[in-house]
Backbone atoms as SQL, in Angstrom:
CREATE TABLE atoms (id INTEGER PRIMARY KEY, chain TEXT, resi INTEGER, resn TEXT, atom TEXT, x REAL, y REAL, z REAL);
INSERT INTO atoms VALUES
  (1, 'A', 1, 'PHE', 'N', 58.332, 108.034, 153.542),
  (2, 'A', 1, 'PHE', 'CA', 58.248, 108.223, 152.612),
  (3, 'A', 1, 'PHE', 'C', 59.750, 109.280, 152.212),
  (4, 'A', 2, 'ALA', 'N', 59.683, 110.218, 153.328),
  (5, 'A', 2, 'ALA', 'CA', 60.987, 111.262, 153.577),
  (6, 'A', 2, 'ALA', 'C', 62.728, 110.439, 153.023),
  (7, 'A', 3, 'ASN', 'N', 62.251, 109.345, 153.875),
  (8, 'A', 3, 'ASN', 'CA', 63.972, 108.941, 154.715),
  (9, 'A', 3, 'ASN', 'C', 63.914, 107.783, 153.380),
  (10, 'A', 4, 'ARG', 'N', 63.086, 108.059, 152.406),
  (11, 'A', 4, 'ARG', 'CA', 63.624, 106.486, 151.568),
  (12, 'A', 4, 'ARG', 'C', 64.006, 107.351, 150.262),
  (13, 'A', 5, 'ILE', 'N', 65.288, 105.881, 150.149),
  (14, 'A', 5, 'ILE', 'CA', 66.894, 106.005, 149.738),
  (15, 'A', 5, 'ILE', 'C', 66.270, 105.563, 148.364),
  (16, 'A', 6, 'PRO', 'N', 67.090, 106.798, 147.391),
  (17, 'A', 6, 'PRO', 'CA', 66.527, 106.586, 146.181),
  (18, 'A', 6, 'PRO', 'C', 66.490, 104.932, 145.231),
  (19, 'A', 7, 'ALA', 'N', 65.568, 103.902, 144.855),
  (20, 'A', 7, 'ALA', 'CA', 67.679, 102.862, 144.052),
  (21, 'A', 7, 'ALA', 'C', 68.105, 102.518, 143.607),
  (22, 'A', 8, 'LYS', 'N', 68.795, 102.219, 143.083),
  (23, 'A', 8, 'LYS', 'CA', 70.354, 102.267, 142.490),
  (24, 'A', 8, 'LYS', 'C', 70.102, 101.760, 141.365),
  (25, 'A', 9, 'ARG', 'N', 70.789, 102.438, 139.930),
  (26, 'A', 9, 'ARG', 'CA', 70.363, 102.089, 139.115),
  (27, 'A', 9, 'ARG', 'C', 70.917, 101.092, 138.423),
  (28, 'A', 10, 'ASN', 'N', 70.561, 100.027, 136.920),
  (29, 'A', 10, 'ASN', 'CA', 70.983, 99.699, 136.730),
  (30, 'A', 10, 'ASN', 'C', 72.393, 99.812, 136.249),
  (31, 'A', 11, 'MET', 'N', 73.327, 99.360, 136.007),
  (32, 'A', 11, 'MET', 'CA', 74.622, 99.988, 134.614),
  (33, 'A', 11, 'MET', 'C', 73.691, 100.441, 133.785),
  (34, 'A', 12, 'SER', 'N', 73.106, 99.100, 132.141),
  (35, 'A', 12, 'SER', 'CA', 73.075, 99.704, 131.891),
  (36, 'A', 12, 'SER', 'C', 72.024, 99.971, 131.521),
  (37, 'A', 13, 'GLU', 'N', 70.900, 100.145, 132.523),
  (38, 'A', 13, 'GLU', 'CA', 70.007, 101.717, 131.869),
  (39, 'A', 13, 'GLU', 'C', 70.237, 102.824, 131.633),
  (40, 'A', 14, 'THR', 'N', 70.586, 104.164, 130.950),
  (41, 'A', 14, 'THR', 'CA', 70.221, 105.608, 130.427),
  (42, 'A', 14, 'THR', 'C', 69.704, 105.509, 131.891),
  (43, 'A', 15, 'ALA', 'N', 69.526, 106.961, 131.994),
  (44, 'A', 15, 'ALA', 'CA', 69.071, 108.090, 133.433),
  (45, 'A', 15, 'ALA', 'C', 67.748, 107.496, 132.769),
  (46, 'A', 16, 'THR', 'N', 67.313, 107.854, 131.332),
  (47, 'A', 16, 'THR', 'CA', 65.867, 108.204, 130.687),
  (48, 'A', 16, 'THR', 'C', 64.553, 106.822, 131.113),
  (49, 'A', 17, 'ASP', 'N', 65.839, 105.367, 130.810),
  (50, 'A', 17, 'ASP', 'CA', 65.108, 104.495, 130.829),
  (51, 'A', 17, 'ASP', 'C', 64.959, 104.042, 132.416),
  (52, 'A', 18, 'ALA', 'N', 65.470, 104.335, 133.568),
  (53, 'A', 18, 'ALA', 'CA', 65.840, 104.261, 135.304),
  (54, 'A', 18, 'ALA', 'C', 64.897, 105.238, 135.005),
  (55, 'A', 19, 'ASP', 'N', 64.744, 105.870, 134.907),
  (56, 'A', 19, 'ASP', 'CA', 63.111, 107.232, 134.826),
  (57, 'A', 19, 'ASP', 'C', 62.124, 106.804, 134.939),
  (58, 'A', 20, 'MET', 'N', 62.199, 106.273, 133.679),
  (59, 'A', 20, 'MET', 'CA', 61.048, 105.715, 132.937),
  (60, 'A', 20, 'MET', 'C', 59.735, 104.900, 134.015),
  (61, 'A', 21, 'LYS', 'N', 60.845, 103.829, 134.952),
  (62, 'A', 21, 'LYS', 'CA', 60.368, 102.528, 135.851),
  (63, 'A', 21, 'LYS', 'C', 59.711, 102.949, 137.399),
  (64, 'A', 22, 'GLN', 'N', 58.714, 102.649, 137.822),
  (65, 'A', 22, 'GLN', 'CA', 58.459, 103.474, 138.780),
  (66, 'A', 22, 'GLN', 'C', 59.210, 101.805, 139.710),
  (67, 'A', 23, 'GLU', 'N', 58.348, 101.866, 140.923),
  (68, 'A', 23, 'GLU', 'CA', 59.205, 100.603, 141.342),
  (69, 'A', 23, 'GLU', 'C', 58.815, 99.946, 141.147),
  (70, 'A', 24, 'GLY', 'N', 57.627, 99.324, 140.721),
  (71, 'A', 24, 'GLY', 'CA', 57.276, 97.706, 140.482),
  (72, 'A', 24, 'GLY', 'C', 57.072, 97.622, 139.332),
  (73, 'A', 25, 'GLY', 'N', 58.556, 98.474, 138.839),
  (74, 'A', 25, 'GLY', 'CA', 59.012, 97.924, 137.242),
  (75, 'A', 25, 'GLY', 'C', 58.712, 98.468, 136.179),
  (76, 'A', 26, 'GLU', 'N', 56.866, 99.039, 136.197),
  (77, 'A', 26, 'GLU', 'CA', 55.795, 99.213, 135.427),
  (78, 'A', 26, 'GLU', 'C', 56.723, 100.226, 134.689),
  (79, 'A', 27, 'GLU', 'N', 56.401, 100.822, 132.824),
  (80, 'A', 27, 'GLU', 'CA', 57.223, 102.161, 132.401),
  (81, 'A', 27, 'GLU', 'C', 55.784, 103.396, 133.175),
  (82, 'A', 28, 'ILE', 'N', 55.876, 104.213, 132.563),
  (83, 'A', 28, 'ILE', 'CA', 55.491, 105.083, 132.997),
  (84, 'A', 28, 'ILE', 'C', 55.278, 106.134, 131.373),
  (85, 'A', 29, 'VAL', 'N', 54.504, 105.902, 130.654),
  (86, 'A', 29, 'VAL', 'CA', 53.911, 106.688, 129.568),
  (87, 'A', 29, 'VAL', 'C', 54.017, 108.094, 128.981),
  (88, 'A', 30, 'THR', 'N', 54.920, 108.819, 128.265),
  (89, 'A', 30, 'THR', 'CA', 54.544, 110.590, 128.316),
  (90, 'A', 30, 'THR', 'C', 54.293, 110.099, 126.774),
  (91, 'A', 31, 'PRO', 'N', 52.757, 111.202, 127.405),
  (92, 'A', 31, 'PRO', 'CA', 52.105, 111.293, 125.470),
  (93, 'A', 31, 'PRO', 'C', 52.859, 112.518, 125.585),
  (94, 'A', 32, 'VAL', 'N', 53.995, 112.575, 124.480),
  (95, 'A', 32, 'VAL', 'CA', 55.052, 113.309, 123.111),
  (96, 'A', 32, 'VAL', 'C', 53.651, 113.918, 122.786),
  (97, 'A', 33, 'THR', 'N', 53.694, 115.679, 121.950),
  (98, 'A', 33, 'THR', 'CA', 52.432, 116.017, 120.938),
  (99, 'A', 33, 'THR', 'C', 53.504, 116.102, 120.025),
  (100, 'A', 34, 'ALA', 'N', 53.102, 115.900, 118.506),
  (101, 'A', 34, 'ALA', 'CA', 53.748, 115.770, 117.525),
  (102, 'A', 34, 'ALA', 'C', 53.900, 117.500, 117.192),
  (103, 'A', 35, 'PRO', 'N', 54.563, 118.062, 116.943),
  (104, 'A', 35, 'PRO', 'CA', 54.918, 119.266, 116.546),
  (105, 'A', 35, 'PRO', 'C', 53.930, 119.715, 115.335),
  (106, 'A', 36, 'ALA', 'N', 54.031, 121.071, 115.513),
  (107, 'A', 36, 'ALA', 'CA', 52.969, 121.709, 114.533),
  (108, 'A', 36, 'ALA', 'C', 52.804, 121.760, 112.091),
  (109, 'A', 37, 'GLU', 'N', 52.729, 121.587, 112.247),
  (110, 'A', 37, 'GLU', 'CA', 52.660, 121.189, 110.771),
  (111, 'A', 37, 'GLU', 'C', 53.111, 122.641, 110.371),
  (112, 'A', 38, 'THR', 'N', 53.552, 122.596, 109.400),
  (113, 'A', 38, 'THR', 'CA', 54.269, 123.974, 108.348),
  (114, 'A', 38, 'THR', 'C', 52.526, 124.460, 107.984),
  (115, 'A', 39, 'GLY', 'N', 52.664, 125.200, 108.349),
  (116, 'A', 39, 'GLY', 'CA', 50.728, 125.732, 107.376),
  (117, 'A', 39, 'GLY', 'C', 49.858, 125.659, 108.157),
  (118, 'A', 40, 'SER', 'N', 50.112, 124.664, 109.330),
  (119, 'A', 40, 'SER', 'CA', 49.118, 124.452, 110.787),
  (120, 'A', 40, 'SER', 'C', 49.433, 126.504, 111.082),
  (121, 'A', 41, 'GLY', 'N', 47.249, 125.856, 112.109),
  (122, 'A', 41, 'GLY', 'CA', 46.949, 127.661, 112.452),
  (123, 'A', 41, 'GLY', 'C', 46.016, 128.155, 112.306),
  (124, 'A', 42, 'PRO', 'N', 45.452, 128.798, 112.387),
  (125, 'A', 42, 'PRO', 'CA', 43.465, 128.536, 112.379),
  (126, 'A', 42, 'PRO', 'C', 44.118, 129.003, 111.683),
  (127, 'A', 43, 'GLU', 'N', 42.456, 127.963, 111.019),
  (128, 'A', 43, 'GLU', 'CA', 41.215, 127.568, 109.560),
  (129, 'A', 43, 'GLU', 'C', 40.922, 128.322, 109.455),
  (130, 'A', 44, 'ASN', 'N', 40.943, 129.706, 109.693),
  (131, 'A', 44, 'ASN', 'CA', 39.751, 131.103, 110.054),
  (132, 'A', 44, 'ASN', 'C', 41.230, 131.395, 109.603),
  (133, 'A', 45, 'PRO', 'N', 41.133, 132.494, 107.750),
  (134, 'A', 45, 'PRO', 'CA', 41.897, 133.144, 107.027),
  (135, 'A', 45, 'PRO', 'C', 41.787, 134.708, 108.080),
  (136, 'A', 46, 'ASP', 'N', 40.614, 134.678, 108.964),
  (137, 'A', 46, 'ASP', 'CA', 40.826, 136.029, 108.588),
  (138, 'A', 46, 'ASP', 'C', 41.074, 136.002, 110.617),
  (139, 'A', 47, 'GLN', 'N', 40.997, 134.940, 111.415),
  (140, 'A', 47, 'GLN', 'CA', 41.387, 135.003, 112.594),
  (141, 'A', 47, 'GLN', 'C', 43.608, 134.816, 112.559),
  (142, 'A', 48, 'ALA', 'N', 43.662, 134.099, 111.091),
  (143, 'A', 48, 'ALA', 'CA', 45.384, 133.745, 111.009),
  (144, 'A', 48, 'ALA', 'C', 45.836, 135.461, 110.285),
  (145, 'A', 49, 'ALA', 'N', 44.665, 135.900, 109.973),
  (146, 'A', 49, 'ALA', 'CA', 45.360, 137.570, 109.635),
  (147, 'A', 49, 'ALA', 'C', 45.616, 138.405, 110.677),
  (148, 'A', 50, 'LEU', 'N', 44.928, 138.216, 111.487),
  (149, 'A', 50, 'LEU', 'CA', 45.008, 139.080, 112.710),
  (150, 'A', 50, 'LEU', 'C', 46.122, 138.826, 113.605),
  (151, 'A', 51, 'ALA', 'N', 46.132, 137.802, 113.740),
  (152, 'A', 51, 'ALA', 'CA', 47.185, 137.099, 114.451),
  (153, 'A', 51, 'ALA', 'C', 48.752, 137.513, 113.920),
  (154, 'A', 52, 'GLU', 'N', 48.830, 137.440, 113.090),
  (155, 'A', 52, 'GLU', 'CA', 50.234, 137.916, 111.711),
  (156, 'A', 52, 'GLU', 'C', 49.821, 139.769, 112.035),
  (157, 'A', 53, 'LYS', 'N', 48.132, 139.750, 112.071),
  (158, 'A', 53, 'LYS', 'CA', 48.677, 141.880, 112.299),
  (159, 'A', 53, 'LYS', 'C', 49.369, 141.964, 113.938),
  (160, 'A', 54, 'ALA', 'N', 49.104, 140.820, 114.860),
  (161, 'A', 54, 'ALA', 'CA', 49.136, 140.884, 116.466),
  (162, 'A', 54, 'ALA', 'C', 50.759, 141.719, 116.860),
  (163, 'A', 55, 'ALA', 'N', 51.240, 140.055, 115.717),
  (164, 'A', 55, 'ALA', 'CA', 52.286, 139.752, 116.287),
  (165, 'A', 55, 'ALA', 'C', 53.468, 140.269, 115.502),
  (166, 'A', 56, 'THR', 'N', 53.287, 141.683, 113.964),
  (167, 'A', 56, 'THR', 'CA', 53.877, 142.443, 113.446),
  (168, 'A', 56, 'THR', 'C', 53.793, 143.827, 114.254),
  (169, 'A', 57, 'GLU', 'N', 52.262, 144.027, 115.116),
  (170, 'A', 57, 'GLU', 'CA', 52.620, 145.325, 115.524),
  (171, 'A', 57, 'GLU', 'C', 53.280, 145.466, 117.415),
  (172, 'A', 58, 'ALA', 'N', 53.529, 143.768, 117.909),
  (173, 'A', 58, 'ALA', 'CA', 54.029, 143.410, 119.205),
  (174, 'A', 58, 'ALA', 'C', 55.381, 143.808, 118.566),
  (175, 'A', 59, 'GLN', 'N', 56.033, 143.437, 117.562),
  (176, 'A', 59, 'GLN', 'CA', 57.232, 143.350, 117.171),
  (177, 'A', 59, 'GLN', 'C', 57.402, 144.585, 117.116),
  (178, 'A', 60, 'GLU', 'N', 56.593, 145.398, 115.779),
  (179, 'A', 60, 'GLU', 'CA', 57.552, 146.866, 116.229),
  (180, 'A', 60, 'GLU', 'C', 57.148, 147.393, 117.402),
  (181, 'A', 61, 'LYS', 'N', 56.857, 147.200, 118.084),
  (182, 'A', 61, 'LYS', 'CA', 56.078, 147.797, 119.598),
  (183, 'A', 61, 'LYS', 'C', 58.027, 147.488, 120.066),
  (184, 'A', 62, 'ILE', 'N', 58.099, 146.472, 120.144),
  (185, 'A', 62, 'ILE', 'CA', 59.947, 145.996, 120.267),
  (186, 'A', 62, 'ILE', 'C', 60.983, 146.532, 119.946),
  (187, 'A', 63, 'ASP', 'N', 60.368, 146.666, 118.726),
  (188, 'A', 63, 'ASP', 'CA', 62.381, 147.518, 117.761),
  (189, 'A', 63, 'ASP', 'C', 61.287, 149.270, 118.256),
  (190, 'A', 64, 'ALA', 'N', 61.053, 149.240, 118.408),
  (191, 'A', 64, 'ALA', 'CA', 60.336, 151.268, 118.593),
  (192, 'A', 64, 'ALA', 'C', 61.295, 150.550, 119.707),
  (193, 'A', 65, 'GLN', 'N', 60.986, 150.347, 121.111),
  (194, 'A', 65, 'GLN', 'CA', 61.684, 151.708, 123.205),
  (195, 'A', 65, 'GLN', 'C', 63.012, 150.263, 122.347),
  (196, 'A', 66, 'ALA', 'N', 63.667, 149.368, 121.621),
  (197, 'A', 66, 'ALA', 'CA', 65.189, 149.451, 121.340),
  (198, 'A', 66, 'ALA', 'C', 66.531, 150.075, 121.186),
  (199, 'A', 67, 'LEU', 'N', 65.333, 151.253, 119.398),
  (200, 'A', 67, 'LEU', 'CA', 66.315, 151.939, 118.260),
  (201, 'A', 67, 'LEU', 'C', 66.859, 153.538, 120.077),
  (202, 'A', 68, 'PRO', 'N', 67.770, 154.316, 119.588),
  (203, 'A', 68, 'PRO', 'CA', 68.366, 155.415, 120.738),
  (204, 'A', 68, 'PRO', 'C', 66.650, 156.446, 120.357),
  (205, 'A', 69, 'ILE', 'N', 66.935, 157.976, 121.087),
  (206, 'A', 69, 'ILE', 'CA', 65.735, 158.277, 121.233),
  (207, 'A', 69, 'ILE', 'C', 66.004, 159.237, 119.425),
  (208, 'A', 70, 'ARG', 'N', 67.264, 159.482, 119.200),
  (209, 'A', 70, 'ARG', 'CA', 67.050, 160.357, 117.833),
  (210, 'A', 70, 'ARG', 'C', 66.718, 159.408, 116.561),
  (211, 'A', 71, 'THR', 'N', 67.192, 158.353, 116.906),
  (212, 'A', 71, 'THR', 'CA', 66.297, 157.722, 115.714),
  (213, 'A', 71, 'THR', 'C', 64.980, 157.009, 116.062),
  (214, 'A', 72, 'TYR', 'N', 64.637, 156.943, 116.832),
  (215, 'A', 72, 'TYR', 'CA', 63.142, 156.336, 117.147),
  (216, 'A', 72, 'TYR', 'C', 62.162, 158.122, 116.722),
  (217, 'A', 73, 'LEU', 'N', 62.323, 159.281, 117.381),
  (218, 'A', 73, 'LEU', 'CA', 61.884, 160.448, 117.143),
  (219, 'A', 73, 'LEU', 'C', 61.779, 161.048, 114.859),
  (220, 'A', 74, 'ASP', 'N', 63.352, 160.382, 114.930),
  (221, 'A', 74, 'ASP', 'CA', 63.196, 160.789, 113.125),
  (222, 'A', 74, 'ASP', 'C', 62.535, 159.460, 112.313),
  (223, 'A', 75, 'GLN', 'N', 62.136, 158.449, 112.742),
  (224, 'A', 75, 'GLN', 'CA', 61.218, 157.571, 112.002),
  (225, 'A', 75, 'GLN', 'C', 60.112, 157.767, 112.935),
  (226, 'A', 76, 'THR', 'N', 60.097, 158.356, 113.896),
  (227, 'A', 76, 'THR', 'CA', 57.825, 158.325, 113.894),
  (228, 'A', 76, 'THR', 'C', 57.417, 159.776, 114.329),
  (229, 'A', 77, 'VAL', 'N', 58.033, 160.632, 115.119),
  (230, 'A', 77, 'VAL', 'CA', 57.070, 162.338, 115.355),
  (231, 'A', 77, 'VAL', 'C', 57.582, 162.980, 113.966),
  (232, 'A', 78, 'VAL', 'N', 59.176, 162.774, 114.190),
  (233, 'A', 78, 'VAL', 'CA', 59.760, 163.780, 112.931),
  (234, 'A', 78, 'VAL', 'C', 58.492, 164.245, 111.389),
  (235, 'A', 79, 'PRO', 'N', 59.254, 163.287, 110.897),
  (236, 'A', 79, 'PRO', 'CA', 57.767, 163.510, 109.384),
  (237, 'A', 79, 'PRO', 'C', 56.576, 164.832, 109.671),
  (238, 'A', 80, 'ILE', 'N', 55.712, 163.414, 110.613),
  (239, 'A', 80, 'ILE', 'CA', 54.224, 164.174, 110.453),
  (240, 'A', 80, 'ILE', 'C', 54.734, 165.783, 111.226),
  (241, 'A', 81, 'LEU', 'N', 55.229, 165.491, 112.216),
  (242, 'A', 81, 'LEU', 'CA', 55.419, 166.949, 112.808),
  (243, 'A', 81, 'LEU', 'C', 55.880, 167.989, 111.875),
  (244, 'A', 82, 'LEU', 'N', 56.729, 167.714, 111.046),
  (245, 'A', 82, 'LEU', 'CA', 57.163, 168.623, 110.198),
  (246, 'A', 82, 'LEU', 'C', 55.828, 168.915, 109.417),
  (247, 'A', 83, 'GLN', 'N', 55.446, 168.044, 108.532),
  (248, 'A', 83, 'GLN', 'CA', 54.067, 168.403, 107.917),
  (249, 'A', 83, 'GLN', 'C', 53.612, 169.575, 108.938),
  (250, 'A', 84, 'GLY', 'N', 52.943, 169.175, 110.165),
  (251, 'A', 84, 'GLY', 'CA', 51.930, 169.740, 110.409),
  (252, 'A', 84, 'GLY', 'C', 52.353, 171.333, 110.542),
  (253, 'A', 85, 'LEU', 'N', 53.180, 171.381, 111.448),
  (254, 'A', 85, 'LEU', 'CA', 54.634, 172.768, 111.177),
  (255, 'A', 85, 'LEU', 'C', 54.222, 173.851, 109.997),
  (256, 'A', 86, 'SER', 'N', 54.787, 172.768, 108.743),
  (257, 'A', 86, 'SER', 'CA', 54.200, 173.608, 107.272),
  (258, 'A', 86, 'SER', 'C', 53.026, 173.538, 106.930),
  (259, 'A', 87, 'ASP', 'N', 52.539, 172.941, 107.799),
  (260, 'A', 87, 'ASP', 'CA', 50.471, 174.238, 106.696),
  (261, 'A', 87, 'ASP', 'C', 50.659, 174.869, 108.095),
  (262, 'A', 88, 'LEU', 'N', 51.343, 174.609, 109.450),
  (263, 'A', 88, 'LEU', 'CA', 51.185, 175.629, 110.294),
  (264, 'A', 88, 'LEU', 'C', 51.376, 177.674, 109.542),
  (265, 'A', 89, 'VAL', 'N', 52.982, 177.220, 109.347),
  (266, 'A', 89, 'VAL', 'CA', 53.114, 178.197, 108.843),
  (267, 'A', 89, 'VAL', 'C', 52.624, 178.675, 107.207),
  (268, 'A', 90, 'LYS', 'N', 51.659, 178.075, 106.688),
  (269, 'A', 90, 'LYS', 'CA', 50.640, 178.407, 105.252),
  (270, 'A', 90, 'LYS', 'C', 49.828, 178.616, 106.114),
  (271, 'A', 91, 'GLN', 'N', 49.013, 178.336, 107.069),
  (272, 'A', 91, 'GLN', 'CA', 47.777, 179.013, 107.302),
  (273, 'A', 91, 'GLN', 'C', 48.454, 180.448, 108.536),
  (274, 'A', 92, 'ARG', 'N', 48.710, 180.274, 109.290),
  (275, 'A', 92, 'ARG', 'CA', 48.773, 180.948, 110.307),
  (276, 'A', 92, 'ARG', 'C', 48.131, 181.597, 111.017),
  (277, 'A', 93, 'PRO', 'N', 47.374, 180.652, 112.084),
  (278, 'A', 93, 'PRO', 'CA', 45.461, 180.313, 112.791),
  (279, 'A', 93, 'PRO', 'C', 46.341, 181.359, 113.762),
  (280, 'A', 94, 'ASP', 'N', 45.320, 181.020, 114.500),
  (281, 'A', 94, 'ASP', 'CA', 45.349, 182.788, 115.622),
  (282, 'A', 94, 'ASP', 'C', 45.582, 181.691, 117.355),
  (283, 'A', 95, 'ASP', 'N', 45.140, 180.669, 116.860),
  (284, 'A', 95, 'ASP', 'CA', 45.202, 179.218, 117.848),
  (285, 'A', 95, 'ASP', 'C', 46.388, 178.216, 117.237),
  (286, 'A', 96, 'PRO', 'N', 47.887, 178.274, 117.425),
  (287, 'A', 96, 'PRO', 'CA', 49.084, 177.563, 116.558),
  (288, 'A', 96, 'PRO', 'C', 49.464, 176.585, 116.990),
  (289, 'A', 97, 'VAL', 'N', 49.235, 176.372, 118.305),
  (290, 'A', 97, 'VAL', 'CA', 48.684, 175.265, 119.317),
  (291, 'A', 97, 'VAL', 'C', 47.714, 173.908, 118.868),
  (292, 'A', 98, 'GLU', 'N', 47.095, 174.896, 119.310),
  (293, 'A', 98, 'GLU', 'CA', 45.541, 173.690, 119.074),
  (294, 'A', 98, 'GLU', 'C', 45.810, 173.715, 116.798),
  (295, 'A', 99, 'HIS', 'N', 45.828, 174.197, 116.172),
  (296, 'A', 99, 'HIS', 'CA', 45.933, 173.344, 115.342),
  (297, 'A', 99, 'HIS', 'C', 46.600, 173.014, 114.532),
  (298, 'A', 100, 'LEU', 'N', 48.312, 172.667, 115.878),
  (299, 'A', 100, 'LEU', 'CA', 48.657, 171.187, 115.031),
  (300, 'A', 100, 'LEU', 'C', 48.267, 170.589, 116.294),
  (301, 'A', 101, 'ALA', 'N', 48.159, 170.705, 117.126),
  (302, 'A', 101, 'ALA', 'CA', 47.644, 168.920, 118.124),
  (303, 'A', 101, 'ALA', 'C', 46.923, 168.671, 117.363),
  (304, 'A', 102, 'ALA', 'N', 45.426, 169.679, 116.045),
  (305, 'A', 102, 'ALA', 'CA', 44.338, 169.274, 115.358),
  (306, 'A', 102, 'ALA', 'C', 45.035, 168.308, 114.277),
  (307, 'A', 103, 'TYR', 'N', 45.843, 168.965, 113.457),
  (308, 'A', 103, 'TYR', 'CA', 46.527, 167.995, 112.235),
  (309, 'A', 103, 'TYR', 'C', 47.375, 166.990, 112.672),
  (310, 'A', 104, 'LEU', 'N', 48.278, 166.892, 113.814),
  (311, 'A', 104, 'LEU', 'CA', 49.112, 166.328, 114.514),
  (312, 'A', 104, 'LEU', 'C', 47.638, 164.248, 114.978),
  (313, 'A', 105, 'MET', 'N', 46.742, 165.169, 115.249),
  (314, 'A', 105, 'MET', 'CA', 45.647, 163.892, 115.626),
  (315, 'A', 105, 'MET', 'C', 45.020, 163.149, 114.341),
  (316, 'A', 106, 'LYS', 'N', 44.534, 165.016, 113.023),
  (317, 'A', 106, 'LYS', 'CA', 43.935, 164.192, 111.404),
  (318, 'A', 106, 'LYS', 'C', 44.564, 163.329, 111.151),
  (319, 'A', 107, 'HIS', 'N', 45.999, 163.859, 111.148),
  (320, 'A', 107, 'HIS', 'CA', 47.656, 162.942, 110.244),
  (321, 'A', 107, 'HIS', 'C', 47.790, 161.744, 110.539),
  (322, 'A', 108, 'ASN', 'N', 47.962, 161.609, 111.967),
  (323, 'A', 108, 'ASN', 'CA', 48.276, 160.677, 112.739),
  (324, 'A', 108, 'ASN', 'C', 48.045, 159.028, 111.800),
  (325, 'A', 109, 'PRO', 'N', 49.521, 158.751, 111.075),
  (326, 'A', 109, 'PRO', 'CA', 49.129, 157.468, 111.082),
  (327, 'A', 109, 'PRO', 'C', 49.183, 156.497, 111.467),
  (328, 'A', 110, 'LYS', 'N', 48.977, 156.163, 112.441),
  (329, 'A', 110, 'LYS', 'CA', 48.755, 155.063, 112.994),
  (330, 'A', 110, 'LYS', 'C', 47.011, 154.809, 113.486),
  (331, 'A', 111, 'ASN', 'N', 45.846, 156.066, 112.935),
  (332, 'A', 111, 'ASN', 'CA', 45.444, 156.193, 113.187),
  (333, 'A', 111, 'ASN', 'C', 44.426, 156.024, 111.833),
  (334, 'A', 112, 'LYS', 'N', 44.834, 155.191, 110.425),
  (335, 'A', 112, 'LYS', 'CA', 44.406, 155.437, 109.553),
  (336, 'A', 112, 'LYS', 'C', 44.085, 154.102, 109.256),
  (337, 'A', 113, 'LYS', 'N', 43.026, 153.649, 108.814),
  (338, 'A', 113, 'LYS', 'CA', 43.174, 152.815, 108.547),
  (339, 'A', 113, 'LYS', 'C', 42.495, 151.781, 107.013);
């Protein structure tokens, strides 16, 4: 089998036509799946909503990773950090680091549902 020479193609055959025929001249039928119809997808609306949410979160993560450092911090950390520091100044707790950490955890916008 390793020493077989490929059969010559008839010049009127296209590469696709020749590729579809076996040695015996029989055609090879390759099943073709139709493209998804518009609006097709999960039948369950909850599944569709979860899939959409997952896709959005994945895209946001990719977008956030592509941002310059300053822009990333300005969009994600600085707003909540400034609010926490403002609260820290108003409260003046004995343990400011613990207070700020608790504030950030409590007010983390990613944990809100």
